[in-house]
CSV table of C-alpha atoms in Angstrom, one decimal:
chain,number,residue,atom,x,y,z
A,1,MET,CA,113.2,34.8,72.1
A,2,SER,CA,113.3,33.7,75.7
A,3,ALA,CA,113.8,36.2,78.5
A,4,GLN,CA,116.8,36.4,80.7
A,5,ILE,CA,115.8,35.3,84.2
A,6,ILE,CA,116.7,37.9,86.9
A,7,ASP,CA,118.3,35.9,89.7
A,8,GLY,CA,117.1,37.8,92.8
A,9,LYS,CA,118.6,35.2,95.0
A,10,GLN,CA,122.1,35.8,93.7
A,11,ILE,CA,121.8,39.5,93.6
A,12,ALA,CA,120.5,39.5,97.2
A,13,LEU,CA,123.4,37.4,98.3
A,14,ASP,CA,125.8,39.9,96.7
A,15,VAL,CA,124.1,42.8,98.5
A,16,ARG,CA,124.2,40.9,101.8
A,17,ALA,CA,127.9,40.1,101.4
A,18,GLY,CA,128.6,43.8,100.9
A,19,VAL,CA,126.6,44.6,104.0
A,20,ALA,CA,128.4,41.9,106.1
A,21,GLU,CA,131.8,43.4,105.0
A,22,LYS,CA,130.7,46.9,106.2
A,23,VAL,CA,129.3,45.4,109.5
A,24,SER,CA,132.8,43.9,110.2
A,25,ALA,CA,134.3,47.3,109.7
A,26,LEU,CA,131.8,48.9,112.1
A,27,LYS,CA,132.4,46.2,114.6
A,28,ALA,CA,136.1,46.9,114.5
A,29,LYS,CA,135.2,50.4,115.7
A,30,GLY,CA,133.1,49.0,118.5
A,31,ILE,CA,129.7,49.4,116.9
A,32,THR,CA,127.5,46.3,116.3
A,33,PRO,CA,124.4,47.1,114.1
A,34,CYS,CA,121.3,45.9,115.9
A,35,LEU,CA,117.8,45.2,114.7
A,36,ALA,CA,114.7,44.5,116.8
A,37,VAL,CA,112.0,42.6,115.0
A,38,ILE,CA,108.7,42.6,116.9
A,39,LEU,CA,106.3,39.8,116.1
A,40,VAL,CA,102.8,39.8,117.7
A,41,GLY,CA,100.9,36.5,117.5
A,42,GLU,CA,101.6,33.5,115.4
A,43,ASN,CA,100.5,34.2,111.9
A,44,PRO,CA,102.3,31.4,109.9
A,45,ALA,CA,103.4,33.7,107.1
A,46,SER,CA,104.7,36.3,109.6
A,47,VAL,CA,106.5,33.7,111.6
A,48,SER,CA,108.2,32.5,108.4
A,49,TYR,CA,109.2,36.1,107.4
A,50,VAL,CA,110.6,36.8,110.9
A,51,THR,CA,112.6,33.6,110.9
A,52,GLY,CA,114.2,34.6,107.6
A,53,LYS,CA,115.0,38.1,108.9
A,54,ARG,CA,116.7,36.7,112.0
A,55,LYS,CA,118.7,34.3,110.0
A,56,ALA,CA,119.9,37.1,107.8
A,57,LEU,CA,120.9,39.2,110.8
A,58,ALA,CA,123.0,36.3,112.1
A,59,GLU,CA,124.7,35.8,108.7
A,60,ALA,CA,125.5,39.6,108.5
A,61,GLY,CA,127.0,39.6,111.9
A,62,MET,CA,124.4,41.9,113.3
A,63,ALA,CA,122.9,41.9,116.8
A,64,ASP,CA,119.4,40.5,117.1
A,65,LYS,CA,117.1,42.1,119.7
A,66,SER,CA,113.9,40.5,118.4
A,67,VAL,CA,110.8,40.2,120.6
A,68,GLU,CA,107.9,37.7,120.2
A,69,LEU,CA,104.7,38.7,121.9
A,70,PRO,CA,101.4,36.8,122.4
A,71,GLU,CA,98.4,37.5,120.2
A,72,ASN,CA,96.6,39.2,123.1
A,73,THR,CA,99.3,41.8,123.7
A,74,SER,CA,97.6,45.2,124.2
A,75,GLU,CA,98.3,48.2,122.0
A,76,ALA,CA,99.5,50.0,125.1
A,77,GLU,CA,102.0,47.2,125.9
A,78,LEU,CA,103.3,47.3,122.3
A,79,LEU,CA,103.7,51.1,122.4
A,80,LYS,CA,105.6,50.8,125.7
A,81,LEU,CA,108.0,48.3,124.1
A,82,ILE,CA,108.6,50.5,121.1
A,83,ASP,CA,109.3,53.5,123.3
A,84,GLU,CA,111.9,51.5,125.2
A,85,LEU,CA,113.6,50.4,122.0
A,86,ASN,CA,113.5,54.0,120.7
A,87,LYS,CA,115.5,55.1,123.8
A,88,ASP,CA,117.9,52.1,123.6
A,89,THR,CA,121.0,53.5,121.9
A,90,GLY,CA,122.2,49.9,121.3
A,91,VAL,CA,119.3,49.3,119.0
A,92,HIS,CA,119.6,50.9,115.5
A,93,GLY,CA,116.5,49.5,113.7
A,94,ILE,CA,113.0,48.6,114.8
A,95,LEU,CA,110.6,46.6,112.6
A,96,VAL,CA,107.1,45.6,113.6
A,97,GLN,CA,106.0,42.6,111.5
A,98,LEU,CA,102.7,43.3,109.8
A,99,PRO,CA,99.8,42.5,109.8
A,100,LEU,CA,99.1,43.1,113.5
A,101,PRO,CA,96.1,41.6,115.4
A,102,LYS,CA,92.9,43.5,114.7
A,103,HIS,CA,92.8,45.1,118.1
A,104,ILE,CA,96.0,47.1,117.5
A,105,ASN,CA,96.0,50.2,115.3
A,106,GLU,CA,98.8,49.7,112.7
A,107,ASP,CA,99.1,53.4,111.9
A,108,LYS,CA,99.6,54.3,115.5
A,109,ILE,CA,102.3,51.7,115.9
A,110,ILE,CA,104.2,52.8,112.7
A,111,MET,CA,104.0,56.5,114.0
A,112,ALA,CA,105.5,55.4,117.3
A,113,ILE,CA,108.7,54.2,115.8
A,114,SER,CA,111.5,56.8,115.7
A,115,PRO,CA,112.1,57.8,112.0
A,116,GLU,CA,115.8,57.2,112.6
A,117,LYS,CA,115.1,53.6,113.5
A,118,ASP,CA,112.3,53.0,111.0
A,119,VAL,CA,114.2,50.5,108.7
A,120,ASP,CA,111.0,49.5,107.0
A,121,GLY,CA,110.7,53.0,105.6
A,122,PHE,CA,107.0,53.3,106.6
A,123,HIS,CA,107.0,56.3,109.0
A,124,PRO,CA,105.4,59.4,107.4
A,125,VAL,CA,108.7,61.3,107.9
A,126,ASN,CA,110.6,58.8,105.8
A,127,VAL,CA,107.7,58.6,103.3
A,128,GLY,CA,107.7,62.4,103.0
A,129,ASN,CA,111.5,62.5,102.5
A,130,LEU,CA,111.2,59.8,99.8
A,131,VAL,CA,108.5,62.0,98.0
A,132,ILE,CA,110.7,65.1,98.0
A,133,GLY,CA,113.9,63.2,97.2
A,134,LYS,CA,115.7,63.8,100.5
A,135,LYS,CA,117.7,61.1,102.2
A,136,ALA,CA,115.4,58.5,103.9
A,137,PHE,CA,115.1,54.8,104.7
A,138,LEU,CA,113.6,53.5,101.5
A,139,PRO,CA,110.9,50.7,101.7
A,140,CYS,CA,112.8,47.4,101.3
A,141,THR,CA,110.8,45.9,98.4
A,142,PRO,CA,110.7,49.0,96.1
A,143,HIS,CA,114.4,49.7,96.8
A,144,GLY,CA,115.2,46.1,96.0
A,145,ILE,CA,113.4,46.4,92.7
A,146,ILE,CA,115.6,49.4,91.7
A,147,VAL,CA,118.7,47.5,92.8
A,148,LEU,CA,117.7,44.5,90.6
A,149,LEU,CA,117.3,46.8,87.5
A,150,LYS,CA,120.7,48.5,88.2
A,151,ARG,CA,122.6,45.2,88.8
A,152,MET,CA,121.2,43.7,85.6
A,153,GLY,CA,122.3,46.8,83.7
A,154,ILE,CA,118.8,47.5,82.5
A,155,GLU,CA,118.5,51.0,81.0
A,156,THR,CA,115.8,53.0,82.8
A,157,SER,CA,116.4,56.6,81.6
A,158,GLY,CA,113.6,57.8,79.4
A,159,LYS,CA,111.8,54.4,79.6
A,160,HIS,CA,108.1,54.1,80.2
A,161,ALA,CA,107.5,52.2,83.4
A,162,VAL,CA,104.0,50.9,84.2
A,163,VAL,CA,103.3,49.9,87.8
A,164,ILE,CA,100.2,47.7,88.5
A,165,GLY,CA,99.2,48.4,92.1
A,166,ARG,CA,99.1,51.5,94.4
A,167,SER,CA,99.8,50.1,97.8
A,168,ASN,CA,101.8,52.1,100.3
A,169,ILE,CA,104.3,49.2,100.6
A,170,VAL,CA,105.1,48.7,96.9
A,171,GLY,CA,103.1,50.4,94.3
A,172,LYS,CA,103.3,54.1,95.4
A,173,PRO,CA,107.0,54.1,96.6
A,174,VAL,CA,108.3,52.1,93.6
A,175,SER,CA,106.6,54.6,91.3
A,176,LEU,CA,108.3,57.5,93.1
A,177,LEU,CA,111.7,55.8,92.9
A,178,LEU,CA,111.3,55.0,89.2
A,179,ALA,CA,110.5,58.7,88.5
A,180,ARG,CA,113.6,60.0,90.4
A,181,LYS,CA,116.2,61.7,88.3
A,182,GLU,CA,118.8,58.9,88.8
A,183,THR,CA,116.3,56.4,87.5
A,184,ASN,CA,114.5,58.8,85.1
A,185,CYS,CA,111.5,56.7,84.0
A,186,THR,CA,108.2,58.1,82.8
A,187,VAL,CA,105.7,56.3,85.2
A,188,THR,CA,102.1,55.2,84.8
A,189,ILE,CA,100.2,53.7,87.7
A,190,CYS,CA,97.4,51.2,87.0
A,191,HIS,CA,95.0,49.9,89.6
A,192,THR,CA,91.5,48.5,90.1
A,193,GLY,CA,89.9,51.7,88.7
A,194,THR,CA,92.0,51.6,85.5
A,195,LYS,CA,90.1,51.1,82.2
A,196,ASN,CA,91.7,49.2,79.3
A,197,MET,CA,94.7,48.2,81.4
A,198,ALA,CA,96.1,46.0,78.7
A,199,GLU,CA,96.4,49.0,76.4
A,200,ILE,CA,98.6,50.7,79.0
A,201,THR,CA,100.7,47.7,79.9
A,202,ARG,CA,101.5,47.1,76.3
A,203,GLN,CA,103.2,50.5,76.2
A,204,ALA,CA,105.5,49.5,79.1
A,205,ASP,CA,109.3,49.2,78.6
A,206,ILE,CA,109.4,48.1,82.3
A,207,LEU,CA,106.4,46.5,83.9
A,208,ILE,CA,106.1,46.2,87.7
A,209,ALA,CA,103.3,43.8,88.7
A,210,ALA,CA,102.2,44.3,92.3
A,211,SER,CA,98.5,43.6,92.2
A,212,GLY,CA,98.5,40.7,94.7
A,213,HIS,CA,96.4,38.6,92.3
A,214,PRO,CA,97.6,35.6,90.2
A,215,HIS,CA,97.2,35.8,86.4
A,216,THR,CA,96.9,39.6,86.5
A,217,VAL,CA,99.4,39.9,83.6
A,218,THR,CA,99.1,37.6,80.6
A,219,ALA,CA,101.4,37.5,77.5
A,220,ASP,CA,99.0,39.5,75.4
A,221,MET,CA,99.4,42.4,77.9
A,222,ILE,CA,103.1,43.1,77.2
A,223,LYS,CA,105.1,44.1,74.2
A,224,ASP,CA,108.0,42.2,72.8
A,225,GLY,CA,111.2,42.9,74.8
A,226,ALA,CA,109.5,44.4,77.9
A,227,VAL,CA,111.3,44.0,81.3
A,228,VAL,CA,108.9,42.3,83.7
A,229,ILE,CA,109.3,42.6,87.5
A,230,ASP,CA,106.8,40.4,89.3
A,231,VAL,CA,106.3,41.4,93.0
A,232,GLY,CA,103.3,39.1,93.6
A,233,VAL,CA,103.4,36.1,96.0
A,234,ASN,CA,100.3,34.0,95.7
A,235,ARG,CA,99.6,30.6,97.2
A,236,ILE,CA,97.7,28.2,94.9
A,237,PRO,CA,96.7,24.7,95.7
A,238,ASP,CA,99.1,22.0,94.3
A,239,ALA,CA,98.6,18.4,95.4
A,240,SER,CA,102.0,17.4,94.1
A,241,LYS,CA,103.7,19.5,96.7
A,242,LYS,CA,104.3,18.4,100.3
A,243,SER,CA,102.8,21.7,101.6
A,244,GLY,CA,99.8,21.3,99.4
A,245,PHE,CA,100.4,24.6,97.6
A,246,ARG,CA,102.9,26.4,95.5
A,247,LEU,CA,103.9,30.0,95.1
A,248,ILE,CA,103.2,32.0,91.9
A,249,GLY,CA,103.5,35.6,91.1
A,250,ASP,CA,101.0,38.1,89.5
A,251,CYS,CA,102.2,37.2,86.0
A,252,ASP,CA,101.8,34.1,83.8
A,253,PHE,CA,105.6,33.5,84.0
A,254,GLU,CA,105.9,30.7,81.3
A,255,ASP,CA,104.0,32.7,78.7
A,256,LEU,CA,105.6,36.0,79.5
A,257,ARG,CA,109.2,34.7,79.4
A,258,GLU,CA,108.8,34.0,75.6
A,259,LYS,CA,108.1,37.7,75.0
A,260,ALA,CA,110.0,39.6,77.7
A,261,SER,CA,113.7,40.5,77.6
A,262,PHE,CA,114.1,40.2,81.3
A,263,ILE,CA,111.8,38.6,83.9
A,264,THR,CA,111.9,37.9,87.6
A,265,PRO,CA,110.7,34.4,88.8
A,266,VAL,CA,108.5,33.7,91.8
A,267,PRO,CA,109.9,32.6,94.1
A,268,GLY,CA,113.5,33.7,93.8
A,269,GLY,CA,113.1,37.1,92.2
A,270,VAL,CA,112.0,40.2,94.2
A,271,GLY,CA,111.4,38.3,97.5
A,272,PRO,CA,115.1,37.7,98.5
A,273,MET,CA,115.8,41.4,97.8
A,274,THR,CA,113.4,42.6,100.5
A,275,ILE,CA,115.4,41.0,103.3
A,276,ALA,CA,118.7,42.1,101.7
A,277,MET,CA,117.6,45.7,101.7
A,278,LEU,CA,116.4,45.4,105.3
A,279,MET,CA,119.9,44.5,106.2
A,280,TYR,CA,121.2,47.4,104.1
A,281,ASN,CA,118.9,49.8,105.9
A,282,THR,CA,119.9,48.5,109.4
A,283,LEU,CA,123.5,49.0,108.5
A,284,GLU,CA,122.7,52.6,107.3
A,285,ALA,CA,120.9,53.3,110.6
A,286,ALA,CA,123.9,52.1,112.6
A,287,GLU,CA,126.3,54.1,110.5
A,288,ALA,CA,124.2,57.2,111.0
A,289,ALA,CA,124.0,56.7,114.7
A,290,SER,CA,127.8,56.2,114.9
A,291,VAL,CA,128.5,59.7,113.5
A,292,LYS,CA,126.1,61.5,115.8
């Protein structure tokens, strides 16, 4: 048996095409969805992510009010900018690219973004609404994972989902989304304090690996026919590549694909969904603002 590869690139393109269609309809009513991505400093990975987001905005026909600030920007200056964007009715979404320079308090910055414009889904108001099942901006990567499962027709109701990782960005929110009535999984969370992790992961019908470490999941840790969603993005040295490195996930892909029923590749699995769901959230923010 060889697993069916979940093509996150194609599914993300489908989501983005649907968003672009709705953007056209909104523009016909005189409303152009607009996102402001704020980048502080020149962290290479962050620059790359922001470039991808801005390209996606252009492709979706959305307005781009992004701001690039120097590394030495003060916390007060950043808060002032966020306040201005909160008050700007032409801006529907605000995203501050993380990580921020060490002299800026990330929590304070996230708190400063209006929940109605928090398209990352990180503000405590949106997190709280997610927890109690009310309408909220869902964090992009976890939401993207749920969309992948649905688009692939993978049965989730009554299934045992095991999530490796408890981060606020992926592990915790994806666990909550999997446990929702419409997804209906029984959920177990594993983390660095988990004893006998392999015993638990072998029970998983659906395994979400979000540990942030390569080779976390090996073939002996899953049962035959499990669905494997690999969220990890790890750089490992590779002299054969022009960049000197290649990207791998948290799972041993080649070994696992011989046992799993479905598996996401890295790159090209979960990653493209993150930007697609960001576009989706920005559209939702613009639609909500248009009916106020």
